């Protein structure tokens, strides 16, 4: 039984970590960090956890926490962890960071898109990008710092990864049109996130400027073995959870001048995902629905080839708070401590 | 490891049974009965269960099923089980019936409210009304037939039960104003249940005529030790899951002419529920929210005393598909087989 | 053509006033008052009004405004108008106040429920309670100050009024269980009003303590000719607009010992509402749905008699922003200026 | 005052026609055709129209209707009008067809995508494609038959039209990712349209095979002066109304090798839309939200240039039942009869 601390435990991702860890056999939560609610009962902030969590909210003292626990989850604003992380802390405790601080290897790119100075670039190189399906072999008991991927990025990358890796698509043509439930916007009290502003409406936002863009580009660039530039357009959807990514790219023709067939593309997906516990490549003809993964750690993926235009349309769906945040963080923790990768993550999707 | 069969596995309550039993240590599902989808993959009907359930839908042959499994859940229309149940079947298998067929002891009342003839009244007496918190001692390995309570009724009864049992309220004044998510209406393809008909709207239905009325009256009558007549008004709410019951009754004055205090009423609730795993009497001042119990087997309860009018307002919330149907059915099964009552039911409520 | 000014034009009720007045033949809006958004384009605050409203937000200088316009609508927090209203202003301009400042005749009751001191009680007596269907004859070109009723109160009062007025029900037994869309909570940036907190959930709030209680009691008291005490329980519903009030009361028996029939009760409703433009008493058996009145000034009403319990269940539905706020304010303005009472209010309900 | 008949009056588009025409000064509805509800009160089918429409549903006898009215709206399934239309009917009455029967000039394309035989191809040539902003000069009192555009198509075409027409984008790269509220799926009682199936979920459907694809391609082809092939992907969104189209295309470079600037692109949009009553090109930086057009005939459009990728992202939003169906049909009718084009269509968008 290891001990975990959560910094940012009262945000939606933090609360989802709590929900998941409550049923994890190998972990107990020893610290519910939340600067905004210090000394308040955690269950007063999240009524769903009444009589399940009996603890007060604590502050965010990383040094004290590092002494107490085996792993720290930081579900904090951009820049927080970079501002407080030290070698001393990393010597004592493993960290799974749900913020973007260590996701992007090029600190200049980070600073350009996030508009903040990175306070501890010395740890960027060491940090492992925690997309388990791709980097599993780098997330080991020796790893100290995991940069847990973003919600949009996890969905966007996994949906296209096998085809990029195997060179089936022209990455210069890749467009990701993504749709997200509103929990992705966090629990901050802002007018645009009010029920009446979001409900019964749909809109794009952060067009050509969303911060998850360079993260997707970097990771797909590793897969492609070259620089990748994409269009990524996020949209806000009137639902609590769920991300759907619809991705478009030109299929490369085979040497014989024809396009790859459904079976050939499917085989490529299967090569990478057939043995994955949390990636489900759906049956031919089924389109992923976010409801089918709600509350679970699954990513559902499928694709359609359009010979008329020479493009493939790829679709991926996940729960932004689970596989897109807390679930993936627990999956990373499982790898860090040598637990069964699926421990605590066997939740069956809730429907309806 | 016991084997379970589900008749009506493709309704929402049936699918919720599947979701719950997937993580139950002592049970495997051996039969997914669904007359409408015979021979189709179950996961084609419920995409969320893709790669989780690998089975075809079967018909509803109770006799064959009785040979195969240890327990049958019937999540079927009213009258189905009453029409097929035999002594022979009951000798071979335990049955948890999610329909209303054996809930009401007075067959005349059943036939009057349900407008159908009861085909096997001989089993009514034997059936145990499976409201575990109240009838736990009657649900044992000797029990053969459990009448699993309705969703509205579970919520309505548990919310008022301690006060009725202890005589704190005048049951002649009891009014239950209940609100339900739309999954309570089932998966039938009907215009009034279409998204555009339900969304952004609220209405009452079945006013003074809903079939759950006599069930609530009968059970509260046992608690009161006298006939109870109530007003019960269900409402349809634009959400998937959740029932909220707001109940009104006149408080009886104490011998000194004053009303019971908050503490006195709270003590009565605690007497019945303090040790219950699935009933949470909230902190003073908190009103139950259906979201706080979503996906879980909890019932959240609280109350407010209004001295101006001499009434108490009681509130109860549960997930209609879990504690209001499948969760309670599993709780009953656990008692029937001597398992831990909470096995398979430790789901933490999903928020948001 | 008269000129209107709105103070509080960027709240939801203020914006609804704008929407309605855009299609009013006799009025133009000359002042969009909004302290929070002074000098910003009104259409930047409400994107729906882009290219429809071309005006900047102004401050809330009542004295200046009184010189400029013929009528002022104050859609402001409690206490604002009471704090600034003067005889001088009232000599120059008519005021329709959408706050509660002048709704309650007994200033002590106001101060007790609203927990603020009333700064200008001298105008309370003069103010007319603007429930047009009941007080139409007092809302005339001679009237200077109209207290526009609350959303819950309009619905709660109109639903029960004829039966209270004619003495058909025992007002000591009256219970109002009301359900409201979230726009009733206003546009303030508060965590409990966030999409993810409201969506997929339902709860009661302000139980036995909501401020609309004394307003309902006072008005029904006038109808009953005696003091009325009720239970009023508001609930928050995951929809934008709409209030549904479900009301319970014991029917008085007739001299012959029987209860009034459906036809007799219907006749009483018709006596008061048959000629009303905005009150629709539905056909027997139809339950009001909030969607059927969305975007319109209608109140839909119906009832069911339950002889088993001797109670009548009354139901009323309206759009809280129209008949519950801005629509009724315009209806009052029409009466104040001698326009057709329905001018600007002929919107057909939007469905779906 | 002209007389209108509606065939298919009880579908959502038909009901929206009724809502709009109720406030049209020049038209009265003389025939509510609905084969499914013949002889029933129209207001029993649409409760929102209680006491507003006092008429029975009629059958769909076009010949009889042609004698009675001046214009017929057919809001009917594909193939209906093509199956019954005759020269004799067209001599007596103007027809605005909301189905796809006469939208596509190439009957082979129609038959291929709709999988039905076209029964009256002789009228295709005569039919005017009723996208008023583009074909206004062809919709005149001499016109007999208008093919009212589809909801997705209206949005998709108008969003890209000026840039296609002026040759700013490479149409071979055009991708339309569209999102629609659920009323677009109609009022048929089907499981996938149930509240619990749609709510809290998002999915693509009809990928690379949706019937609106050739309609968009044909119209944009006329603008481009060459064959256009696009990817069009519709998605289902848990909201009642609204379509959002997010469109991607490569910008053509100018002769000097640079991309067009924001101002240059804006000028092209303004050239076509600045004087349009129902097209609003938003301020720089604002993204269209479907809620901003709800209940109105507006189309909101905006764009972002991404120099990194050389693409432009265009966004358009409309209400699928108004500008996407009934509103545009009325706009066409206004042109057919020489009324003010905006008569009956001045509804201000409903927010929230």
PDB file of N, CA and C in Angstrom, chain A residues 83-118:
ATOM      1  N   UNK A  83       7.350  25.918 -10.922  1.00  0.00           N
ATOM      2  CA  UNK A  83       7.807  26.936  -9.979  1.00  0.00           C
ATOM      3  C   UNK A  83       8.283  26.382  -8.643  1.00  0.00           C
ATOM      4  N   UNK A  84       7.883  25.181  -8.298  1.00  0.00           N
ATOM      5  CA  UNK A  84       8.226  24.666  -6.966  1.00  0.00           C
ATOM      6  C   UNK A  84       9.068  23.386  -6.995  1.00  0.00           C
ATOM      7  N   UNK A  85       9.187  22.784  -8.153  1.00  0.00           N
ATOM      8  CA  UNK A  85       9.875  21.492  -8.196  1.00  0.00           C
ATOM      9  C   UNK A  85      11.385  21.643  -7.947  1.00  0.00           C
ATOM     10  N   UNK A  86      11.902  20.737  -7.147  1.00  0.00           N
ATOM     11  CA  UNK A  86      13.349  20.735  -6.872  1.00  0.00           C
ATOM     12  C   UNK A  86      13.881  19.316  -6.978  1.00  0.00           C
ATOM     13  N   UNK A  87      15.176  19.225  -7.133  1.00  0.00           N
ATOM     14  CA  UNK A  87      15.836  17.931  -7.156  1.00  0.00           C
ATOM     15  C   UNK A  87      15.591  17.189  -5.847  1.00  0.00           C
ATOM     16  N   UNK A  88      15.587  17.942  -4.766  1.00  0.00           N
ATOM     17  CA  UNK A  88      15.361  17.354  -3.457  1.00  0.00           C
ATOM     18  C   UNK A  88      14.003  16.659  -3.375  1.00  0.00           C
ATOM     19  N   UNK A  89      13.013  17.312  -3.933  1.00  0.00           N
ATOM     20  CA  UNK A  89      11.672  16.708  -3.943  1.00  0.00           C
ATOM     21  C   UNK A  89      11.673  15.443  -4.802  1.00  0.00           C
ATOM     22  N   UNK A  90      12.283  15.535  -5.959  1.00  0.00           N
ATOM     23  CA  UNK A  90      12.284  14.386  -6.878  1.00  0.00           C
ATOM     24  C   UNK A  90      13.053  13.199  -6.325  1.00  0.00           C
ATOM     25  N   UNK A  91      13.959  13.470  -5.416  1.00  0.00           N
ATOM     26  CA  UNK A  91      14.686  12.358  -4.798  1.00  0.00           C
ATOM     27  C   UNK A  91      13.822  11.579  -3.831  1.00  0.00           C
ATOM     28  N   UNK A  92      12.809  12.244  -3.331  1.00  0.00           N
ATOM     29  CA  UNK A  92      11.983  11.620  -2.294  1.00  0.00           C
ATOM     30  C   UNK A  92      10.690  11.005  -2.801  1.00  0.00           C
ATOM     31  N   UNK A  93      10.201  11.496  -3.926  1.00  0.00           N
ATOM     32  CA  UNK A  93       8.828  11.155  -4.297  1.00  0.00           C
ATOM     33  C   UNK A  93       8.693  11.162  -5.813  1.00  0.00           C
ATOM     34  N   UNK A  94       7.828  10.301  -6.302  1.00  0.00           N
ATOM     35  CA  UNK A  94       7.519  10.341  -7.729  1.00  0.00           C
ATOM     36  C   UNK A  94       6.409  11.360  -7.970  1.00  0.00           C
ATOM     37  N   UNK A  95       6.454  11.951  -9.128  1.00  0.00           N
ATOM     38  CA  UNK A  95       5.444  12.971  -9.444  1.00  0.00           C
ATOM     39  C   UNK A  95       4.786  12.661 -10.782  1.00  0.00           C
ATOM     40  N   UNK A  96       3.454  12.689 -10.748  1.00  0.00           N
ATOM     41  CA  UNK A  96       2.686  12.642 -11.993  1.00  0.00           C
ATOM     42  C   UNK A  96       2.016  14.002 -12.130  1.00  0.00           C
ATOM     43  N   UNK A  97       2.459  14.743 -13.112  1.00  0.00           N
ATOM     44  CA  UNK A  97       1.998  16.121 -13.276  1.00  0.00           C
ATOM     45  C   UNK A  97       0.912  16.189 -14.341  1.00  0.00           C
ATOM     46  N   UNK A  98      -0.289  16.600 -13.909  1.00  0.00           N
ATOM     47  CA  UNK A  98      -1.389  16.701 -14.872  1.00  0.00           C
ATOM     48  C   UNK A  98      -1.398  18.038 -15.605  1.00  0.00           C
ATOM     49  N   UNK A  99      -0.505  18.949 -15.229  1.00  0.00           N
ATOM     50  CA  UNK A  99      -0.422  20.211 -15.965  1.00  0.00           C
ATOM     51  C   UNK A  99       0.501  20.016 -17.176  1.00  0.00           C
ATOM     52  N   UNK A 100       0.705  21.083 -17.924  1.00  0.00           N
ATOM     53  CA  UNK A 100       1.499  20.976 -19.155  1.00  0.00           C
ATOM     54  C   UNK A 100       2.975  21.255 -18.931  1.00  0.00           C
ATOM     55  N   UNK A 101       3.376  21.470 -17.687  1.00  0.00           N
ATOM     56  CA  UNK A 101       4.716  22.026 -17.449  1.00  0.00           C
ATOM     57  C   UNK A 101       5.858  21.230 -18.070  1.00  0.00           C
ATOM     58  N   UNK A 102       5.731  19.926 -18.095  1.00  0.00           N
ATOM     59  CA  UNK A 102       6.865  19.144 -18.615  1.00  0.00           C
ATOM     60  C   UNK A 102       6.503  18.308 -19.843  1.00  0.00           C
ATOM     61  N   UNK A 103       5.420  18.686 -20.488  1.00  0.00           N
ATOM     62  CA  UNK A 103       4.999  17.900 -21.651  1.00  0.00           C
ATOM     63  C   UNK A 103       5.805  18.218 -22.908  1.00  0.00           C
ATOM     64  N   UNK A 104       6.188  19.479 -23.038  1.00  0.00           N
ATOM     65  CA  UNK A 104       6.794  19.920 -24.289  1.00  0.00           C
ATOM     66  C   UNK A 104       8.301  20.037 -24.093  1.00  0.00           C
ATOM     67  N   UNK A 105       9.025  19.341 -24.932  1.00  0.00           N
ATOM     68  CA  UNK A 105      10.478  19.273 -24.736  1.00  0.00           C
ATOM     69  C   UNK A 105      11.164  20.600 -25.070  1.00  0.00           C
ATOM     70  N   UNK A 106      10.617  21.326 -26.011  1.00  0.00           N
ATOM     71  CA  UNK A 106      11.233  22.581 -26.422  1.00  0.00           C
ATOM     72  C   UNK A 106      10.661  23.707 -25.564  1.00  0.00           C
ATOM     73  N   UNK A 107      11.489  24.195 -24.632  1.00  0.00           N
ATOM     74  CA  UNK A 107      10.977  25.172 -23.664  1.00  0.00           C
ATOM     75  C   UNK A 107      10.517  26.452 -24.362  1.00  0.00           C
ATOM     76  N   UNK A 108      11.107  26.774 -25.485  1.00  0.00           N
ATOM     77  CA  UNK A 108      10.691  27.979 -26.209  1.00  0.00           C
ATOM     78  C   UNK A 108       9.264  27.827 -26.729  1.00  0.00           C
ATOM     79  N   UNK A 109       8.972  26.637 -27.217  1.00  0.00           N
ATOM     80  CA  UNK A 109       7.607  26.390 -27.690  1.00  0.00           C
ATOM     81  C   UNK A 109       6.621  26.500 -26.525  1.00  0.00           C
ATOM     82  N   UNK A 110       6.987  25.906 -25.386  1.00  0.00           N
ATOM     83  CA  UNK A 110       6.141  26.007 -24.197  1.00  0.00           C
ATOM     84  C   UNK A 110       5.874  27.464 -23.849  1.00  0.00           C
ATOM     85  N   UNK A 111       6.939  28.235 -23.784  1.00  0.00           N
ATOM     86  CA  UNK A 111       6.783  29.632 -23.346  1.00  0.00           C
ATOM     87  C   UNK A 111       6.004  30.467 -24.356  1.00  0.00           C
ATOM     88  N   UNK A 112       6.121  30.105 -25.615  1.00  0.00           N
ATOM     89  CA  UNK A 112       5.399  30.858 -26.640  1.00  0.00           C
ATOM     90  C   UNK A 112       3.886  30.595 -26.563  1.00  0.00           C
ATOM     91  N   UNK A 113       3.525  29.339 -26.394  1.00  0.00           N
ATOM     92  CA  UNK A 113       2.101  29.007 -26.405  1.00  0.00           C
ATOM     93  C   UNK A 113       1.449  29.266 -25.053  1.00  0.00           C
ATOM     94  N   UNK A 114       2.201  29.103 -23.967  1.00  0.00           N
ATOM     95  CA  UNK A 114       1.595  29.276 -22.647  1.00  0.00           C
ATOM     96  C   UNK A 114       1.797  30.674 -22.083  1.00  0.00           C
ATOM     97  N   UNK A 115       2.620  31.460 -22.735  1.00  0.00           N
ATOM     98  CA  UNK A 115       2.848  32.859 -22.340  1.00  0.00           C
ATOM     99  C   UNK A 115       3.324  32.978 -20.897  1.00  0.00           C
ATOM    100  N   UNK A 116       4.059  31.981 -20.429  1.00  0.00           N
ATOM    101  CA  UNK A 116       4.692  32.108 -19.122  1.00  0.00           C
ATOM    102  C   UNK A 116       6.118  31.588 -19.226  1.00  0.00           C
ATOM    103  N   UNK A 117       6.953  32.100 -18.341  1.00  0.00           N
ATOM    104  CA  UNK A 117       8.333  31.653 -18.300  1.00  0.00           C
ATOM    105  C   UNK A 117       8.388  30.310 -17.591  1.00  0.00           C
ATOM    106  N   UNK A 118       9.176  29.396 -18.104  1.00  0.00           N
ATOM    107  CA  UNK A 118       9.314  28.086 -17.450  1.00  0.00           C
ATOM    108  C   UNK A 118      10.400  28.193 -16.379  1.00  0.00           C
TER     109      UNK A 118
END
